[in-house]
Every structure is written in C-alpha cells, then in structure tokens.
Tab-separated table of C-alpha atoms in Angstrom:
chain	number	residue	atom	x	y	z
A	1	PHE	CA	90.760	93.154	114.433
A	2	ALA	CA	87.271	94.475	113.855
A	3	SER	CA	86.395	94.593	110.043
A	4	ARG	CA	85.281	97.717	108.554
A	5	ASP	CA	81.726	96.492	108.079
A	6	VAL	CA	81.430	95.738	111.792
A	7	ILE	CA	82.806	99.077	112.671
A	8	LEU	CA	80.696	101.285	110.497
A	9	GLY	CA	77.589	99.131	110.940
A	10	PRO	CA	74.435	100.497	108.934
A	11	ASN	CA	76.132	103.737	107.885
A	12	SER	CA	77.822	102.010	105.014
A	13	GLY	CA	77.473	105.255	102.911
A	14	PHE	CA	80.317	106.893	105.120
A	15	ASN	CA	82.965	104.089	104.690
A	16	ASP	CA	84.893	105.899	101.726
A	17	ARG	CA	88.573	106.066	102.863
A	18	ASP	CA	90.044	107.766	99.993
A	19	GLY	CA	92.279	110.496	100.905
A	20	GLU	CA	95.821	111.239	102.095
A	21	VAL	CA	98.033	110.058	104.880
A	22	HIS	CA	101.082	112.034	105.960
A	23	GLU	CA	103.473	110.165	108.304
A	24	LEU	CA	106.663	111.047	110.159
A	25	SER	CA	108.806	108.761	112.422
A	26	LEU	CA	111.581	109.650	114.602
A	27	SER	CA	113.672	107.196	116.481
A	28	GLU	CA	116.965	106.957	118.407
A	29	THR	CA	119.098	103.935	119.140
A	30	ILE	CA	121.347	103.625	121.912
A	31	LEU	CA	124.081	100.966	121.892
A	32	PRO	CA	125.841	100.827	125.087
A	33	LYS	CA	129.581	99.752	124.781
A	34	ASP	CA	130.312	96.134	125.613
A	35	SER	CA	126.724	95.541	126.498
A	36	ILE	CA	124.345	92.761	125.546
A	37	PHE	CA	121.461	95.305	125.461
A	38	THR	CA	120.289	97.818	122.904
A	39	PHE	CA	117.625	100.569	123.727
A	40	ARG	CA	115.378	102.332	120.987
A	41	VAL	CA	112.938	105.059	121.547
A	42	GLY	CA	110.660	106.757	119.078
A	43	VAL	CA	107.495	108.452	118.122
A	44	ASN	CA	105.323	107.968	115.011
A	45	LEU	CA	103.111	110.765	113.692
A	46	GLU	CA	100.295	110.305	111.345
A	47	LEU	CA	97.790	112.734	109.900
A	48	GLN	CA	94.906	111.038	107.890
A	49	ARG	CA	92.582	113.167	105.858
A	50	THR	CA	89.887	111.161	103.997
A	51	GLU	CA	86.764	111.774	102.081
A	52	GLY	CA	84.828	109.610	104.667
A	53	ASP	CA	84.652	111.535	107.941
A	54	ASP	CA	85.000	108.463	110.129
A	55	TYR	CA	88.787	108.284	109.535
A	56	ASN	CA	89.897	111.817	109.570
A	57	ARG	CA	92.592	111.640	112.460
A	58	ASN	CA	95.663	112.638	114.034
A	59	VAL	CA	97.633	109.710	115.619
A	60	TRP	CA	100.828	109.772	117.608
A	61	THR	CA	102.588	106.846	119.054
A	62	PRO	CA	105.534	106.943	121.423
A	63	TRP	CA	107.329	103.700	121.796
A	64	VAL	CA	110.274	102.210	123.652
A	65	GLU	CA	112.182	98.986	122.772
A	66	VAL	CA	114.837	96.993	124.783
A	67	GLY	CA	116.881	94.379	122.856
A	68	CYS	CA	118.985	91.628	124.259
A	69	LYS	CA	121.586	89.316	122.649
A	70	LEU	CA	120.928	85.782	123.889
A	71	PRO	CA	123.257	82.611	123.633
A	72	ALA	CA	123.268	80.660	120.468
A	73	ASP	CA	122.893	83.856	118.279
A	74	PHE	CA	119.348	84.637	119.403
A	75	HIS	CA	117.968	88.015	119.869
A	76	LEU	CA	115.114	89.150	121.976
A	77	GLY	CA	113.322	92.370	121.696
A	78	VAL	CA	110.486	93.650	123.860
A	79	THR	CA	108.527	96.802	122.842
A	80	TYR	CA	105.798	98.931	124.486
A	81	ALA	CA	103.844	101.674	122.549
A	82	HIS	CA	100.915	103.838	123.482
A	83	ARG	CA	98.812	105.017	120.490
A	84	PHE	CA	96.679	108.116	120.871
A	85	GLU	CA	94.179	108.518	118.076
A	86	GLU	CA	92.181	111.700	117.948
A	87	TYR	CA	89.444	111.630	115.423
A	88	LEU	CA	88.247	115.102	114.053
A	89	ASP	CA	84.655	114.442	112.998
A	90	ASP	CA	81.598	112.873	114.710
A	91	ASN	CA	81.535	109.136	114.205
A	92	SER	CA	78.905	107.402	112.339
A	93	VAL	CA	78.705	104.700	114.788
A	94	SER	CA	77.758	107.035	117.603
A	95	GLY	CA	74.953	108.339	115.348
A	96	PHE	CA	77.170	111.532	114.664
A	97	THR	CA	76.735	112.812	118.199
A	98	GLU	CA	80.436	112.526	119.458
A	99	GLU	CA	84.200	112.318	117.949
A	100	ARG	CA	85.932	108.989	118.585
A	101	ASP	CA	88.759	108.985	120.779
A	102	ASP	CA	91.006	105.857	121.194
A	103	ASP	CA	94.046	105.094	123.188
A	104	ARG	CA	95.929	101.754	122.466
A	105	ASP	CA	98.504	100.066	124.378
A	106	THR	CA	100.460	97.508	122.654
A	107	TRP	CA	103.158	95.077	124.131
A	108	SER	CA	105.183	92.631	122.009
A	109	ALA	CA	108.025	90.413	122.246
A	110	ARG	CA	110.007	89.021	119.250
A	111	LEU	CA	112.637	86.374	119.450
A	112	GLU	CA	114.664	86.032	116.255
A	113	ARG	CA	117.847	84.123	115.160
A	114	PRO	CA	119.813	84.605	111.820
A	115	MET	CA	120.121	81.394	109.861
A	116	ASN	CA	122.773	82.850	107.669
A	117	SER	CA	123.770	86.278	106.143
A	118	TRP	CA	120.409	86.743	104.466
A	119	LEU	CA	117.787	84.686	106.309
A	120	THR	CA	116.407	85.314	109.757
A	121	ALA	CA	113.622	83.270	111.515
A	122	PHE	CA	111.393	84.687	114.239
A	123	VAL	CA	108.496	84.157	116.504
A	124	GLU	CA	106.523	86.943	117.943
A	125	TYR	CA	103.670	87.677	120.432
A	126	ARG	CA	101.829	90.921	120.477
A	127	HIS	CA	99.018	92.055	123.034
A	128	MET	CA	96.707	95.119	122.303
A	129	ASP	CA	94.339	96.663	124.397
A	130	ASN	CA	92.362	99.422	122.686
A	131	ASP	CA	90.287	101.892	124.850
A	132	SER	CA	87.748	103.798	123.008
A	133	ASN	CA	84.720	106.216	123.971
A	134	ILE	CA	82.608	104.389	121.501
A	135	GLU	CA	82.052	100.808	122.534
A	136	PRO	CA	82.298	98.824	119.305
A	137	PHE	CA	85.938	100.193	118.978
A	138	GLU	CA	87.091	98.893	122.290
A	139	PHE	CA	88.928	95.486	122.279
A	140	GLU	CA	91.869	93.308	123.379
A	141	SER	CA	93.697	91.253	120.984
A	142	ASN	CA	96.559	88.618	121.267
A	143	VAL	CA	98.415	87.617	118.194
A	144	VAL	CA	101.296	84.924	117.919
A	145	GLY	CA	102.995	84.760	114.597
A	146	ALA	CA	106.221	83.331	113.149
A	147	GLY	CA	108.062	83.652	109.868
A	148	VAL	CA	111.326	84.406	108.088
A	149	LEU	CA	112.933	87.582	106.989
A	150	ILE	CA	114.963	87.646	103.690
A	151	ARG	CA	117.495	90.447	103.379
A	152	TYR	CA	119.056	91.236	100.000
C-alpha cells in the first residue's frame, strides 16, 4: 500500500481526513443441500465525506465467494471483488486538474481449519490490481498472511 505521504506528495495541507463514512453491505449465502460447496454474493457501498477534498468519494464493491469443504476439516474460500471508487473533487496529486477514478480487482484465497470449538487457524493469499487515472495511485499488490481466529 502507498502511504498517505506518498499519495498526497507536496500538497500536505490537503491531507485532513476528518469526516463521515456511511456504509451498507448486502450479501446472500447459498448452501446447496448435500454439497461441499457454499456460494456467497454481495455488494458493499460506502459514502465518504471528508474535510480534505482528496478523500470525498463514493465506493461500491460487488463480490463473489466460493467455499469448499476439504478433507481433514479444512475449508477453502476463494473470493473475487471489483471495487469502483469515484472521487468527487479534483485531486491534489493531479494539480487539482482532474477527479481521481480508481477500479480495483482483488482475488483472494483462504485456507482455514478449526483447531477446536473456539480457535481456527488460517493462511491467506491476496492479489490486488488497482487501476487509476492518476499514476501514483496505480499499483499491484500481493499479500500472504497467516493467523488464528478466536470466537467467544
């Protein structure tokens, strides 16, 4: 990820992100009878209004996830999401000459296994490709992670 300092460059007077974020997430899960597969689809909506113009934006992200039960109590989930980011003001990095417009494709795969009723271990891989009309915001990212989930 690019840091805020890199993104905003010399226009540091415009990096104030105080404001409001309103979010809505809708999803549906499909569990076919007697199947090892699960299917989830959804959309996330975000309206962000800030005091600094660089972050006033509307974002919507449709996504789909396919899950599969594997032997030895493992579960594999594969997710694809496409994030549309529409910025509402001219961006400081462009010299305030154009509004930023980003589209981000994200693919992820997560393998998890319950250790007991409250502890689950996981490993995850995520690939992101962010396409932007303003060059410093265009990037590709690959992240590998591992951890545990505690449910209580």
